[in-house]
Tab-separated table of C-alpha atoms in Angstrom:
chain	number	residue	atom	x	y	z
A	297	ILE	CA	81.861	26.349	64.328
A	298	SER	CA	79.699	26.974	67.338
A	299	GLY	CA	75.983	27.485	68.005
A	300	LEU	CA	73.311	28.297	65.425
A	301	SER	CA	73.473	32.003	66.237
A	302	THR	CA	77.265	32.191	65.901
A	303	PRO	CA	78.743	34.019	62.864
A	304	ARG	CA	79.798	31.767	60.022
A	305	ALA	CA	82.442	34.017	58.449
A	306	ILE	CA	85.213	36.231	59.769
A	307	ALA	CA	86.629	39.088	57.704
A	308	ALA	CA	88.455	42.405	58.021
A	309	THR	CA	85.905	44.752	56.396
A	310	SER	CA	82.318	44.735	55.143
A	311	THR	CA	83.632	44.236	51.599
A	312	SER	CA	84.085	40.545	52.384
A	313	ALA	CA	80.454	40.276	53.460
A	314	GLU	CA	79.351	41.750	50.138
A	315	ALA	CA	81.547	39.287	48.234
A	316	LEU	CA	80.198	36.385	50.313
A	317	ASN	CA	76.592	37.277	49.553
A	318	LYS	CA	77.279	37.470	45.813
A	319	VAL	CA	78.433	33.863	45.952
A	320	LEU	CA	75.548	32.711	48.159
A	321	GLY	CA	72.902	34.470	46.109
A	322	SER	CA	74.033	32.876	42.864
A	323	ALA	CA	73.958	29.298	44.161
A	324	PHE	CA	71.258	29.101	46.841
A	325	LYS	CA	67.689	30.345	46.768
A	326	LEU	CA	67.040	33.245	49.153
A	327	ALA	CA	70.471	32.800	50.778
A	328	TYR	CA	71.863	35.832	52.562
A	329	ALA	CA	74.430	36.340	55.307
A	330	GLY	CA	73.465	39.344	57.396
A	331	GLU	CA	75.610	41.277	59.853
A	332	ASP	CA	74.876	38.691	62.525
A	333	LEU	CA	76.608	36.003	60.451
A	334	VAL	CA	79.788	37.922	59.560
A	335	ARG	CA	82.223	39.138	62.214
A	336	LEU	CA	84.948	41.714	61.475
A	337	ILE	CA	88.407	41.444	63.062
A	338	ASP	CA	91.668	43.336	63.305
A	339	THR	CA	94.130	40.689	62.082
A	340	SER	CA	97.058	42.463	63.769
A	341	ASP	CA	95.516	42.221	67.248
A	342	VAL	CA	95.480	38.746	68.807
A	343	ASP	CA	93.256	39.855	71.706
A	344	HIS	CA	90.722	41.260	69.246
A	345	ILE	CA	90.621	37.968	67.354
A	346	ILE	CA	90.178	36.014	70.599
A	347	GLU	CA	87.068	38.062	71.391
A	348	ARG	CA	85.598	37.066	68.040
A	349	VAL	CA	86.267	33.319	68.255
A	350	GLN	CA	85.123	32.619	71.807
A	351	SER	CA	83.182	29.318	72.024
A	352	TYR	CA	84.287	28.152	68.548
A	353	ASP	CA	85.354	24.500	68.470
A	354	ALA	CA	86.386	24.315	64.787
A	355	ALA	CA	87.498	26.760	62.110
A	356	VAL	CA	88.499	26.865	58.428
A	357	LEU	CA	91.605	28.896	57.542
A	358	GLY	CA	93.707	29.621	54.475
A	359	THR	CA	97.469	29.889	54.098
A	360	VAL	CA	98.244	32.813	51.759
A	361	TYR	CA	95.182	34.967	51.137
A	362	GLN	CA	94.444	37.363	48.321
A	363	LEU	CA	94.783	40.814	49.905
A	364	GLU	CA	93.053	44.081	49.103
A	365	LYS	CA	93.603	47.404	50.868
A	366	ARG	CA	90.283	48.756	52.161
A	367	THR	CA	89.023	51.380	54.579
A	368	VAL	CA	88.163	49.938	57.992
A	369	THR	CA	84.396	49.654	58.322
A	370	LEU	CA	83.005	52.406	60.554
A	371	ASN	CA	81.985	51.577	64.110
A	372	THR	CA	84.099	48.418	64.234
A	373	TYR	CA	87.763	48.637	65.278
A	374	GLU	CA	88.916	51.830	63.535
A	375	LYS	CA	90.823	54.454	65.524
A	376	THR	CA	90.231	57.227	62.991
A	377	PRO	CA	87.720	57.486	60.111
A	378	ASN	CA	90.564	57.144	57.600
A	379	ASP	CA	92.127	53.945	58.957
A	380	ARG	CA	93.037	51.380	56.317
A	381	THR	CA	93.601	47.640	56.523
A	382	TYR	CA	94.033	44.620	54.288
A	383	ASP	CA	90.922	42.588	53.677
A	384	PHE	CA	91.665	38.946	52.965
A	385	TYR	CA	89.976	36.468	50.634
A	386	LEU	CA	90.447	32.704	50.789
A	387	ASP	CA	89.668	32.428	47.096
A	388	GLU	CA	90.200	34.888	44.250
A	389	LYS	CA	87.857	37.885	44.417
A	390	TYR	CA	87.110	39.162	40.931
A	391	GLY	CA	88.082	42.792	40.520
A	392	ALA	CA	90.091	43.013	43.756
A	393	TRP	CA	92.523	45.957	43.778
A	394	GLU	CA	95.871	44.303	44.491
A	395	ASN	CA	98.135	47.327	44.139
A	396	ASP	CA	100.119	48.292	47.226
A	397	VAL	CA	99.654	44.955	49.020
A	398	PRO	CA	102.312	42.584	50.428
A	399	SER	CA	103.628	39.992	47.982
A	400	ASP	CA	102.591	36.350	48.258
A	401	ASP	CA	105.928	35.421	49.849
A	402	SER	CA	105.756	38.262	52.375
A	403	ASP	CA	105.998	37.594	56.108
A	404	TYR	CA	102.684	39.461	56.431
A	405	HIS	CA	100.798	36.297	55.447
A	406	VAL	CA	102.714	34.244	57.982
A	407	GLN	CA	101.891	36.820	60.655
A	408	ILE	CA	98.161	36.658	59.892
A	409	PHE	CA	98.276	32.876	60.150
A	410	THR	CA	100.335	32.953	63.349
A	411	ASN	CA	98.049	35.516	65.005
A	412	THR	CA	94.989	33.495	64.067
A	413	LEU	CA	96.394	30.222	65.414
A	414	GLN	CA	97.528	31.914	68.612
A	415	SER	CA	94.070	33.368	69.172
A	416	LEU	CA	92.427	29.993	68.553
A	417	VAL	CA	94.736	28.339	71.081
A	418	GLU	CA	94.173	31.035	73.697
A	419	SER	CA	90.397	30.980	73.184
A	420	GLY	CA	90.433	27.648	75.008
A	421	SER	CA	87.568	26.102	73.018
A	422	MET	CA	89.182	25.245	69.672
A	423	LYS	CA	89.377	21.492	68.980
A	424	HIS	CA	90.191	21.246	65.271
A	425	VAL	CA	91.137	23.474	62.333
A	426	VAL	CA	90.916	22.848	58.602
A	427	VAL	CA	93.563	24.688	56.596
A	428	VAL	CA	93.321	25.145	52.833
A	429	GLU	CA	96.618	25.591	51.019
A	430	THR	CA	95.881	28.322	48.475
A	431	PRO	CA	97.512	28.522	45.018
A	432	ARG	CA	99.443	31.588	46.231
A	433	THR	CA	101.348	29.566	48.840
A	434	CYS	CA	105.112	29.670	48.268
A	435	ASP	CA	106.336	27.518	51.164
A	436	PRO	CA	103.714	25.163	52.636
A	437	MET	CA	106.046	23.854	55.339
A	438	VAL	CA	106.055	27.263	57.022
A	439	PHE	CA	102.352	26.867	57.765
A	440	ILE	CA	102.568	23.180	58.649
A	441	ASN	CA	105.297	23.953	61.194
A	442	ILE	CA	103.123	26.678	62.748
A	443	LEU	CA	100.252	24.208	62.989
A	444	GLU	CA	102.470	21.604	64.648
A	445	GLU	CA	103.709	24.150	67.179
A	446	SER	CA	100.177	25.289	68.002
A	447	GLY	CA	99.171	21.864	69.299
A	448	ILE	CA	95.694	22.047	67.711
A	449	PRO	CA	94.807	18.944	65.665
A	450	TYR	CA	94.366	19.902	62.016
A	451	THR	CA	93.353	18.808	58.543
A	452	TYR	CA	95.517	20.405	55.851
A	453	LEU	CA	94.173	20.371	52.279
A	454	ARG	CA	96.419	20.545	49.233
A	455	ILE	CA	94.692	20.828	45.867
A	456	LYS	CA	96.282	19.065	42.896
A	457	GLY	CA	95.008	21.037	39.927
A	458	LYS	CA	93.750	24.482	39.003
A	459	LEU	CA	90.686	25.644	40.894
A	460	ILE	CA	87.760	26.545	38.630
A	461	LYS	CA	84.171	27.608	39.224
A	462	ASP	CA	81.242	25.311	38.470
A	463	ILE	CA	78.981	27.831	36.749
A	464	SER	CA	76.060	25.401	36.863
A	465	PHE	CA	76.341	24.721	40.601
A	466	SER	CA	73.178	24.654	42.685
A	467	PHE	CA	72.087	23.054	45.949
A	468	ASP	CA	69.922	20.544	44.048
A	469	LYS	CA	72.808	19.381	41.851
A	470	GLY	CA	75.304	19.166	44.698
A	471	VAL	CA	78.874	18.020	44.135
A	472	LYS	CA	80.103	17.540	40.580
A	473	ASP	CA	83.170	15.420	41.321
A	474	SER	CA	83.600	12.759	43.997
A	475	LEU	CA	87.295	13.789	44.174
A	476	ALA	CA	90.306	11.562	44.658
A	477	VAL	CA	91.674	12.014	48.185
A	478	SER	CA	95.038	10.761	49.443
A	479	GLN	CA	95.707	11.005	53.181
A	480	PHE	CA	99.196	11.495	54.610
A	481	LYS	CA	100.524	11.508	58.124
A	482	PRO	CA	101.955	14.942	58.992
A	483	GLU	CA	105.504	13.680	59.551
A	484	PHE	CA	105.698	12.606	55.907
A	485	ILE	CA	104.539	15.902	54.371
A	486	TYR	CA	107.109	18.099	52.643
A	487	PRO	CA	106.978	20.765	49.924
A	488	MET	CA	105.586	19.542	46.643
A	489	ASP	CA	107.159	19.984	43.236
A	490	THR	CA	104.539	22.096	41.457
A	491	GLU	CA	105.662	20.863	38.048
A	492	VAL	CA	104.219	17.451	38.905
A	493	TYR	CA	100.695	18.890	38.774
A	494	GLU	CA	100.837	21.051	35.644
A	495	ASN	CA	98.804	18.528	33.663
A	496	GLU	CA	96.324	17.612	36.384
A	497	ARG	CA	92.603	17.990	35.705
A	498	PRO	CA	91.046	21.148	37.207
A	499	VAL	CA	89.134	20.919	40.493
A	500	PHE	CA	85.839	22.664	41.140
A	501	ARG	CA	85.859	25.182	43.993
A	502	GLU	CA	82.380	24.141	45.092
A	503	ASP	CA	83.477	20.510	45.471
A	504	VAL	CA	86.446	21.541	47.603
A	505	ALA	CA	84.115	23.579	49.832
A	506	ALA	CA	81.841	20.551	50.243
A	507	LEU	CA	84.836	18.342	51.030
A	508	ILE	CA	85.920	20.729	53.799
A	509	VAL	CA	82.514	20.480	55.466
A	510	GLN	CA	82.391	16.707	55.017
A	511	SER	CA	85.860	16.326	56.517
A	512	LEU	CA	84.637	17.960	59.720
A	513	MET	CA	81.706	15.569	59.783
A	514	SER	CA	83.579	12.364	58.913
A	515	LEU	CA	87.138	12.550	60.248
A	516	ASP	CA	88.478	12.254	63.796
A	517	TRP	CA	89.034	15.719	65.287
A	518	ASN	CA	91.716	14.382	67.617
A	519	GLU	CA	94.095	13.505	64.784
A	520	SER	CA	96.117	15.656	62.367
A	521	ARG	CA	96.417	14.790	58.684
A	522	ILE	CA	97.275	16.082	55.232
A	523	LEU	CA	94.705	15.543	52.487
A	524	GLU	CA	95.887	15.740	48.914
A	525	VAL	CA	92.871	16.350	46.692
A	526	ALA	CA	92.598	15.820	42.939
A	527	SER	CA	89.815	15.509	40.400
A	528	SER	CA	88.412	12.007	40.220
A	529	PRO	CA	89.093	9.970	37.060
A	530	LEU	CA	85.340	9.338	36.906
A	531	PRO	CA	83.472	12.660	37.278
A	532	LEU	CA	79.834	12.451	38.299
A	533	ASN	CA	76.950	13.015	35.934
A	534	ASN	CA	75.160	15.286	38.366
A	535	ASN	CA	72.033	16.370	36.587
A	536	VAL	CA	69.249	18.023	38.571
A	537	PRO	CA	67.543	15.288	40.609
A	538	THR	CA	64.099	14.175	39.517
A	539	LYS	CA	61.064	14.618	41.738
A	540	LYS	CA	61.449	11.001	42.846
A	541	GLN	CA	64.966	11.604	44.131
A	542	ARG	CA	65.182	12.825	47.722
A	543	THR	CA	67.702	15.618	48.279
A	544	ASP	CA	66.536	16.694	51.729
A	545	MET	CA	68.098	13.773	53.577
A	546	ASP	CA	71.708	14.895	53.058
A	547	TRP	CA	73.259	18.240	53.876
A	548	CYS	CA	74.599	18.256	50.283
A	549	HIS	CA	73.510	16.106	47.340
A	550	GLY	CA	76.298	13.626	46.619
A	551	SER	CA	78.055	14.177	49.950
A	552	ALA	CA	78.080	10.417	50.603
A	553	LEU	CA	80.605	10.065	47.782
A	554	LEU	CA	82.884	12.616	49.432
A	555	GLU	CA	82.572	10.724	52.715
A	556	GLN	CA	83.637	7.561	50.902
A	557	SER	CA	86.665	9.342	49.413
A	558	LEU	CA	87.682	10.659	52.842
A	559	ASN	CA	87.452	7.215	54.424
A	560	SER	CA	90.082	5.769	52.114
A	561	GLY	CA	93.230	4.562	53.868
A	562	THR	CA	96.245	6.652	54.831
A	563	ILE	CA	98.959	6.504	52.209
A	564	SER	CA	102.163	4.732	53.183
A	565	PRO	CA	105.653	6.289	53.061
A	566	ALA	CA	106.580	3.868	50.252
A	567	GLN	CA	103.848	5.378	48.076
A	568	ILE	CA	104.925	8.978	48.551
A	569	LYS	CA	107.493	8.917	45.747
A	570	GLU	CA	104.998	7.220	43.425
A	571	PHE	CA	102.532	10.058	43.925
A	572	GLY	CA	105.117	12.718	43.128
A	573	ILE	CA	105.674	14.068	46.612
A	574	SER	CA	109.101	15.435	47.431
A	575	THR	CA	110.525	14.098	50.699
A	576	GLN	CA	113.182	16.773	50.954
A	577	ARG	CA	112.680	20.161	52.557
């Protein structure tokens, strides 16, 4: 996050920009992210990443991305016209060609994460990062340890439940679920037993995205925390607002409910076992 003219998304090839605009166009009227809002990087080159994140004070990262082998976009960082790289998607990209890509437990993902954190540290302007633990993540503690070593305060999101798309999402409707958020201190966070969450209610992707933005607006950037996010027991009835309802006063309709969820107290160590969190590495 930086000035108004700073790119809002970082990717490896122009394919990511196309995927981003498909999502924007379906949910927001006349929304489009041009070349000035998407910046391409060579994930293997820390110095190249540093050049792209200068002046950023906050960033949103993923742990294990979905990878797709693509040709490096011309006139960017290619050395030959036939250079190939792995484009990376925080969420699942429909139709992505996943043949001949590193497995989810490969060290390649750890290297991407390490290079990114190193570049953010060396940029000198980064104050806080939000990290989303993706469903592909095999060992969350690997990424938490990297974050701790980096020294950058962070918010680490773990989603309890399958991520699904809200096909009726629009800016006017806003969030569909106020979400149940539990906050943990980093020293009490250890790998979860995935079997605990097999029967959890699904969580809407759009609500998680809104929660990420709200966390940057509501929470202290000087502190690190783990947020465990689940679907709320009382989903919202978010019909399209009437003409009498003002939706231009908030950045997202219903965001006040997410702020309320984020401001709930930090969970105590005695409650960890009750919530199904393993305390053993």
